[in-house]
Coordinates of C-alpha atoms in Angstrom, one line a residue:
Chain Y
M1123 CA 86.5 15.6 -7.3
T1124 CA 86.1 11.9 -7.0
C1125 CA 84.6 9.6 -9.6
Q1126 CA 81.6 9.1 -7.3
A1127 CA 81.1 12.8 -7.1
Y1128 CA 81.1 13.0 -10.9
R1129 CA 78.7 10.1 -11.2
N1130 CA 76.3 11.7 -8.8
Q1131 CA 76.0 14.5 -11.4
L1132 CA 75.2 12.2 -14.3
V1133 CA 71.4 12.4 -14.1
S1134 CA 71.6 16.2 -13.9
Y1135 CA 73.9 16.1 -16.8
V1136 CA 71.6 14.0 -19.1
E1137 CA 68.7 16.1 -17.9
E1138 CA 70.7 19.1 -19.0
L1139 CA 70.4 20.7 -15.6
L1140 CA 74.1 21.3 -14.9
D1141 CA 75.4 24.8 -15.4
A1142 CA 77.9 25.3 -18.2
A1143 CA 80.9 25.2 -15.9
A1144 CA 79.9 22.0 -14.1
A1145 CA 79.0 20.4 -17.4
Q1146 CA 82.3 21.2 -18.9
D1147 CA 84.2 19.9 -15.9
L1148 CA 82.3 16.7 -16.0
E1149 CA 82.9 16.3 -19.8
V1150 CA 86.6 16.7 -19.2
H1151 CA 86.5 14.0 -16.6
L1152 CA 84.5 11.7 -18.8
R1153 CA 87.0 11.9 -21.5
A1154 CA 89.7 10.9 -19.1
C1155 CA 87.8 8.1 -17.2
A1156 CA 86.6 5.1 -19.0
D1157 CA 84.6 3.8 -16.0
C1158 CA 82.7 7.0 -15.6
R1159 CA 82.2 7.2 -19.3
G1160 CA 80.6 3.7 -19.2
E1161 CA 78.4 5.0 -16.4
E1162 CA 77.4 8.0 -18.4
V1163 CA 76.4 5.7 -21.4
A1164 CA 74.3 3.5 -19.1
T1165 CA 72.7 6.5 -17.5
R1166 CA 71.8 8.0 -20.8
Q1167 CA 70.4 4.7 -22.1
L1168 CA 68.2 4.4 -19.1
H1169 CA 67.1 8.0 -19.5
E1170 CA 66.1 7.4 -23.1
R1171 CA 64.3 4.2 -22.1
L1172 CA 62.3 6.0 -19.4
L1173 CA 61.5 8.9 -21.8
Q1174 CA 60.3 6.4 -24.4
A1175 CA 58.2 4.4 -21.9
G1176 CA 56.4 7.6 -20.8
A1177 CA 56.1 8.9 -24.3
Q1178 CA 53.4 6.5 -25.4
P1179 CA 50.3 8.4 -26.6
I1180 CA 47.5 7.8 -24.1
R1181 CA 44.0 7.1 -25.3
G1182 CA 41.7 10.0 -24.6
V1183 CA 41.5 11.6 -21.2
V1184 CA 39.9 10.2 -18.1
E1185 CA 38.9 13.5 -16.5
Q1186 CA 35.4 13.6 -17.7
R1187 CA 34.9 9.9 -17.3
V1188 CA 36.1 10.1 -13.7
M1189 CA 33.8 13.1 -12.9
D1190 CA 30.8 11.4 -14.5
E1191 CA 31.4 8.2 -12.6
I1192 CA 31.8 10.1 -9.3
C1193 CA 28.5 12.0 -10.0
S1194 CA 26.8 8.7 -10.8
R1195 CA 28.0 6.9 -7.7
R1196 CA 27.2 9.9 -5.5
A1197 CA 23.8 10.1 -7.0
D1198 CA 23.1 6.6 -6.0
R1199 CA 23.6 7.3 -2.4
P1200 CA 21.5 10.4 -1.8
A1201 CA 18.8 9.0 -4.0
K1202 CA 17.9 6.6 -1.3
L1203 CA 17.3 9.4 1.1
S1204 CA 15.5 12.0 -0.9
V1205 CA 13.2 12.2 -3.9
A1206 CA 13.9 14.8 -6.4
A1207 CA 11.0 16.7 -7.8
G1208 CA 9.5 14.9 -10.8
A1209 CA 11.8 11.9 -10.3
R1210 CA 10.7 8.4 -9.8
P1211 CA 10.2 7.8 -6.0
S1212 CA 13.0 6.0 -4.5
R1213 CA 12.5 2.7 -2.8
R1214 CA 13.3 3.9 0.7
P1215 CA 9.7 5.2 1.4
M1216 CA 8.4 1.9 0.1
T1217 CA 10.6 0.0 2.5
M1218 CA 9.3 2.0 5.4
L1219 CA 5.8 1.4 4.2
L1220 CA 6.5 -2.3 4.1
V1221 CA 7.8 -2.2 7.7
V1222 CA 4.6 -0.5 8.8
A1223 CA 2.4 -2.8 6.8
A1224 CA 4.2 -5.8 8.1
S1225 CA 3.7 -4.6 11.7
V1226 CA 0.0 -4.2 11.0
A1227 CA -0.2 -7.5 9.3
I1228 CA 1.4 -9.3 12.2
C1229 CA -0.9 -7.5 14.6
V1230 CA -4.0 -8.5 12.7
G1231 CA -2.7 -12.0 12.0
A1232 CA -2.0 -12.5 15.7
A1233 CA -5.5 -11.2 16.5
L1234 CA -7.0 -13.6 14.0
F1235 CA -5.0 -16.5 15.3
A1236 CA -6.1 -15.7 18.9
W1237 CA -9.7 -15.3 17.7
M1238 CA -9.7 -18.6 15.8
G1239 CA -8.2 -20.2 18.9
G1240 CA -4.7 -21.6 19.3
P1241 CA -4.0 -25.2 20.2
S1242 CA -3.8 -24.5 23.9
D1243 CA -7.1 -22.8 24.3
R1244 CA -9.2 -24.3 21.6
S1245 CA -11.7 -25.4 24.2
S1246 CA -12.0 -22.0 25.8
V1247 CA -14.8 -19.6 25.1
H1248 CA -13.8 -17.2 22.3
P1249 CA -14.9 -13.7 22.1
A1250 CA -16.9 -12.3 19.2
P1251 CA -14.9 -11.0 16.2
N1252 CA -15.4 -7.4 17.3
Q1253 CA -13.8 -8.2 20.7
I1254 CA -10.9 -10.4 19.6
A1255 CA -7.6 -10.7 21.5
G1256 CA -8.3 -7.8 23.6
L1257 CA -8.3 -5.4 20.6
E1258 CA -10.9 -2.8 20.4
P1259 CA -13.1 -3.0 17.3
E1260 CA -12.0 0.4 16.1
K1261 CA -8.4 -0.6 16.2
I1262 CA -9.1 -3.7 14.2
R1263 CA -10.9 -1.6 11.6
Q1264 CA -8.0 0.8 11.5
A1265 CA -5.5 -2.0 11.0
R1266 CA -7.5 -3.4 8.2
A1267 CA -7.8 0.0 6.6
Q1268 CA -4.0 0.5 6.9
L1269 CA -3.4 -2.8 5.3
A1270 CA -5.8 -2.1 2.5
A1271 CA -4.1 1.3 1.9
A1272 CA -0.7 -0.4 1.9
L1273 CA -1.9 -2.9 -0.6
D1274 CA -3.0 -0.1 -3.0
V1275 CA 0.4 1.4 -2.9
L1276 CA 2.1 -2.0 -3.3
A1277 CA 0.0 -2.8 -6.3
A1278 CA 1.4 0.3 -8.0
A1279 CA 5.0 -0.7 -7.2
D1280 CA 7.1 -2.5 -9.8
G1281 CA 9.5 -4.2 -7.5
G1282 CA 9.5 -8.0 -7.1
D1283 CA 9.7 -7.9 -3.3
E1284 CA 6.8 -5.5 -3.1
T1285 CA 4.7 -7.7 -5.3
V1286 CA 5.4 -10.8 -3.2
F1287 CA 4.6 -8.9 0.0
A1288 CA 1.4 -7.5 -1.6
Q1289 CA 0.2 -11.0 -2.2
G1290 CA 0.9 -11.8 1.4
V1291 CA -1.1 -8.8 2.6
Q1292 CA -3.9 -9.7 0.3
T1293 CA -4.0 -13.2 1.7
C1294 CA -4.1 -11.8 5.2
L1295 CA -6.9 -9.5 4.4
S1296 CA -8.9 -12.2 2.7
E1297 CA -8.4 -14.5 5.6
Y1298 CA -9.6 -11.8 8.0
D1299 CA -12.7 -11.0 5.9
N1300 CA -13.5 -14.8 5.6
Q1301 CA -13.2 -15.2 9.4
V1302 CA -15.4 -12.2 10.1
A1303 CA -18.0 -13.4 7.6
K1304 CA -18.0 -16.9 9.1
A1305 CA -18.4 -15.5 12.6
R1306 CA -21.3 -13.3 11.5
G1307 CA -22.9 -16.2 9.6
G1308 CA -22.4 -18.6 12.5
T1309 CA -19.8 -20.6 10.6
G1310 CA -16.8 -19.2 12.5
P1311 CA -15.0 -21.0 15.2
Q1312 CA -17.4 -23.0 17.4
R1313 CA -18.0 -21.7 20.8
N1314 CA -18.4 -24.1 23.7
Chain Q
M536 CA 48.1 30.2 -8.7
E537 CA 46.6 26.7 -8.6
P538 CA 45.7 25.3 -5.2
S539 CA 47.9 22.6 -3.7
D540 CA 46.9 19.0 -3.7
E541 CA 46.2 19.2 0.0
R542 CA 43.9 22.2 -0.5
C543 CA 42.0 20.4 -3.2
V544 CA 41.5 17.4 -1.0
E545 CA 40.2 19.6 1.8
Q546 CA 37.8 21.2 -0.6
C547 CA 36.5 17.9 -1.7
L548 CA 36.1 16.7 1.8
N549 CA 34.1 19.9 2.5
G550 CA 31.6 18.9 -0.2
H551 CA 33.1 20.7 -3.2
A552 CA 33.4 17.7 -5.4
D553 CA 34.2 19.7 -8.5
E554 CA 37.6 20.5 -7.0
Y555 CA 38.5 16.9 -7.6
R556 CA 38.6 17.7 -11.3
L557 CA 41.8 19.7 -10.8
L558 CA 43.5 16.7 -9.2
V559 CA 42.4 14.5 -12.0
R560 CA 43.6 16.9 -14.6
R561 CA 46.9 17.2 -12.7
Y562 CA 47.6 13.5 -12.5
E563 CA 45.7 11.8 -15.2
R564 CA 48.7 11.9 -17.6
P565 CA 51.3 10.4 -15.2
I566 CA 48.9 7.8 -13.9
T567 CA 47.5 6.7 -17.2
S568 CA 50.8 6.7 -18.9
Y569 CA 52.4 4.7 -16.1
L570 CA 49.6 2.2 -16.1
Q571 CA 49.7 1.9 -19.9
S572 CA 53.4 1.2 -19.8
R573 CA 52.8 -1.4 -17.1
M574 CA 49.7 -2.9 -18.7
G575 CA 50.5 -2.5 -22.4
D576 CA 46.9 -1.8 -23.2
A577 CA 45.7 1.8 -23.7
E578 CA 42.1 1.1 -23.0
A579 CA 42.7 -1.1 -20.0
A580 CA 45.1 1.6 -18.6
A581 CA 42.5 4.3 -19.1
E582 CA 39.9 2.2 -17.3
A583 CA 42.2 1.3 -14.5
A584 CA 43.2 5.0 -14.1
Q585 CA 39.5 6.0 -14.0
E586 CA 38.8 3.4 -11.4
A587 CA 41.8 4.5 -9.3
F588 CA 40.7 8.1 -9.4
V589 CA 37.1 7.2 -8.5
R590 CA 38.2 5.0 -5.6
A591 CA 40.6 7.6 -4.4
Y592 CA 37.8 10.2 -4.4
F593 CA 35.5 8.0 -2.2
R594 CA 38.4 7.3 0.2
L595 CA 39.7 10.8 0.5
D596 CA 38.7 10.8 4.2
R597 CA 41.1 8.0 4.8
L598 CA 44.1 10.1 3.5
R599 CA 46.0 11.2 6.5
R600 CA 46.0 14.9 7.0
G601 CA 49.1 16.3 5.4
A602 CA 49.9 13.1 3.5
A603 CA 50.7 13.5 -0.2
F604 CA 47.9 12.8 -2.6
F605 CA 49.9 11.6 -5.5
P606 CA 51.9 8.7 -4.0
W607 CA 48.7 7.5 -2.3
L608 CA 46.9 7.7 -5.7
V609 CA 49.8 5.7 -7.3
S610 CA 49.4 2.9 -4.6
I611 CA 45.6 2.8 -5.4
A612 CA 46.3 2.6 -9.1
H613 CA 48.8 -0.1 -8.5
R614 CA 46.1 -2.2 -6.6
V615 CA 43.6 -1.6 -9.4
M616 CA 46.1 -2.8 -12.0
L617 CA 46.9 -5.9 -10.0
E618 CA 43.2 -6.7 -9.7
T619 CA 42.9 -6.3 -13.5
F620 CA 45.8 -8.7 -14.0
R621 CA 44.1 -11.2 -11.7
R622 CA 40.9 -11.0 -13.6
R623 CA 42.8 -11.4 -16.9
R624 CA 44.4 -14.6 -15.5
Q625 CA 41.1 -15.9 -14.5
V626 CA 39.6 -15.2 -17.9
T627 CA 42.7 -16.8 -19.5
S628 CA 42.4 -19.9 -17.4
L629 CA 38.7 -20.2 -18.2
A630 CA 39.2 -19.7 -21.9
A631 CA 40.3 -23.3 -22.6
A632 CA 39.5 -23.2 -26.2
G633 CA 41.5 -20.0 -26.7
E634 CA 38.5 -18.1 -28.0
L635 CA 38.5 -15.7 -25.1
V636 CA 42.1 -15.2 -24.3
A637 CA 43.0 -11.9 -22.6
P638 CA 46.4 -10.5 -23.6
A639 CA 49.0 -11.7 -21.2
E640 CA 51.0 -9.1 -19.3
D641 CA 54.3 -10.1 -20.8
D642 CA 53.1 -10.5 -24.3
M643 CA 52.3 -6.8 -24.9
Q644 CA 54.4 -4.5 -26.8
N645 CA 55.6 -2.2 -24.1
D646 CA 58.5 -1.9 -21.7
G647 CA 56.8 -3.9 -19.1
E648 CA 60.1 -4.8 -17.5
L649 CA 61.0 -1.2 -16.9
A650 CA 57.5 -0.4 -15.7
K651 CA 57.7 -3.3 -13.3
A652 CA 61.0 -2.1 -12.0
V653 CA 59.6 1.4 -11.5
A654 CA 56.6 -0.1 -9.6
R655 CA 59.0 -1.7 -7.2
L656 CA 60.8 1.5 -6.3
P657 CA 60.3 2.9 -2.9
D658 CA 57.5 5.5 -2.8
V659 CA 59.6 8.7 -3.0
Y660 CA 61.6 7.5 -5.9
R661 CA 58.6 6.0 -7.7
E662 CA 56.5 9.2 -7.4
T663 CA 59.4 11.3 -8.7
T664 CA 60.1 9.0 -11.6
I665 CA 56.5 8.7 -12.6
L666 CA 55.9 12.4 -12.6
R667 CA 59.1 13.1 -14.5
Y668 CA 58.9 10.4 -17.2
F669 CA 55.3 9.2 -17.3
G670 CA 53.8 12.6 -16.4
G671 CA 55.9 14.5 -18.9
L672 CA 56.9 17.1 -16.3
S673 CA 60.3 18.7 -16.3
C674 CA 62.5 18.2 -13.2
A675 CA 61.6 21.8 -12.1
E676 CA 57.9 21.1 -12.5
V677 CA 58.3 17.9 -10.5
G678 CA 59.9 19.9 -7.7
E679 CA 57.0 22.4 -7.7
R680 CA 54.5 19.6 -7.7
L681 CA 56.1 17.8 -4.8
D682 CA 57.2 21.0 -3.1
I683 CA 60.8 20.0 -3.0
P684 CA 63.9 21.8 -4.3
L685 CA 65.3 20.9 -7.8
G686 CA 68.4 19.4 -6.2
T687 CA 66.3 17.0 -4.2
V688 CA 64.5 16.0 -7.4
T689 CA 67.8 15.2 -9.2
K690 CA 69.1 13.3 -6.1
R691 CA 66.0 11.2 -6.0
L692 CA 66.2 10.5 -9.7
S693 CA 69.9 9.6 -9.3
R694 CA 68.9 7.1 -6.7
A695 CA 66.0 5.8 -8.7
Y696 CA 68.3 5.3 -11.7
A697 CA 70.7 3.3 -9.6
L698 CA 67.9 1.1 -8.3
L699 CA 66.4 0.7 -11.7
R700 CA 69.7 -0.3 -13.2
D701 CA 70.2 -2.9 -10.5
A702 CA 66.7 -4.3 -11.1
L703 CA 67.3 -4.4 -14.8
T704 CA 70.7 -6.1 -15.0
P705 CA 70.8 -9.4 -16.7
A706 CA 72.1 -11.1 -13.6
D707 CA 68.9 -10.3 -11.8
K708 CA 66.8 -11.4 -14.7
N709 CA 68.6 -14.8 -14.6
E710 CA 67.9 -15.1 -10.9
D711 CA 64.2 -14.2 -11.5
E712 CA 64.0 -17.0 -14.1
V713 CA 65.6 -19.5 -11.7
R714 CA 63.1 -18.5 -9.0
R715 CA 60.2 -19.1 -11.5

């Protein structure tokens, strides 16, 4: 066997994986070959160093921490899509409600603006409040009712965005009521 | 008989998250021990290991079918560790008065030089070395874990030893210092 062939066995030797015959053969060679003996010493030193590096006691175990963290992060995701029984409602339904409320608010706001008269048609004859912007009176009332209902829900919410939006809805409703009152009292937009 | 890594990954991807516990149990020792040796801080190593496992879980769908879980996990752990080092450097640079100085990587009482050299090994040698020495497995157990014969384990370790010795020689250290 060549020196290289013996050296290839050194890791198995220090790991005590060589069978008795192969180990004895290697030891005979090591006694006779200074270079290979030097290799054996270096291999054993590195082996000990690796064992020592890996032998540090590790602090605790991460298994439960990992599983807890996974559960926690997984819980974050489905929570947005479903509401567990007895749990605090997630914010997703609120977001949808905001979208609906915003749509209604825009619709009512646009109607009010048209009713009050935009810059381009300020001189035109405006319809009565119950006939504004081509919307039927019933739809106007429904829109207002929806806004009011949205406001009730928003008032119970504890989120900053919802509160700000609620204030916007309240302003919109107040403006609508004011304009209707003015129109009924003859103080609304002047008709030509 | 315990299910293979690949089987566990499949189960996790099919919605059986608890199967991941087995993978964590199987590899927490080698990963944490390796990170601890590299980082020199037991608590930081445990946190990095935890983050690596959690990240791996949420990215399991990116693991190529048939690809080995452990070397992939090691690469994630390595990235987490580097991120930790970067954060430490930022903290250190911010702590001008020295009141909030994170321990420097090289100042810790550990064989960081060896751990760095292990980190630079090619994947197959690195995973074998980590499992054997940082995971506390016997060579036979490493073979079972990686599904390779014992002879392949020792051949890989022999090659890893050669590469580590090259990396740890004083000549290389001097060259590193010149480069710095």
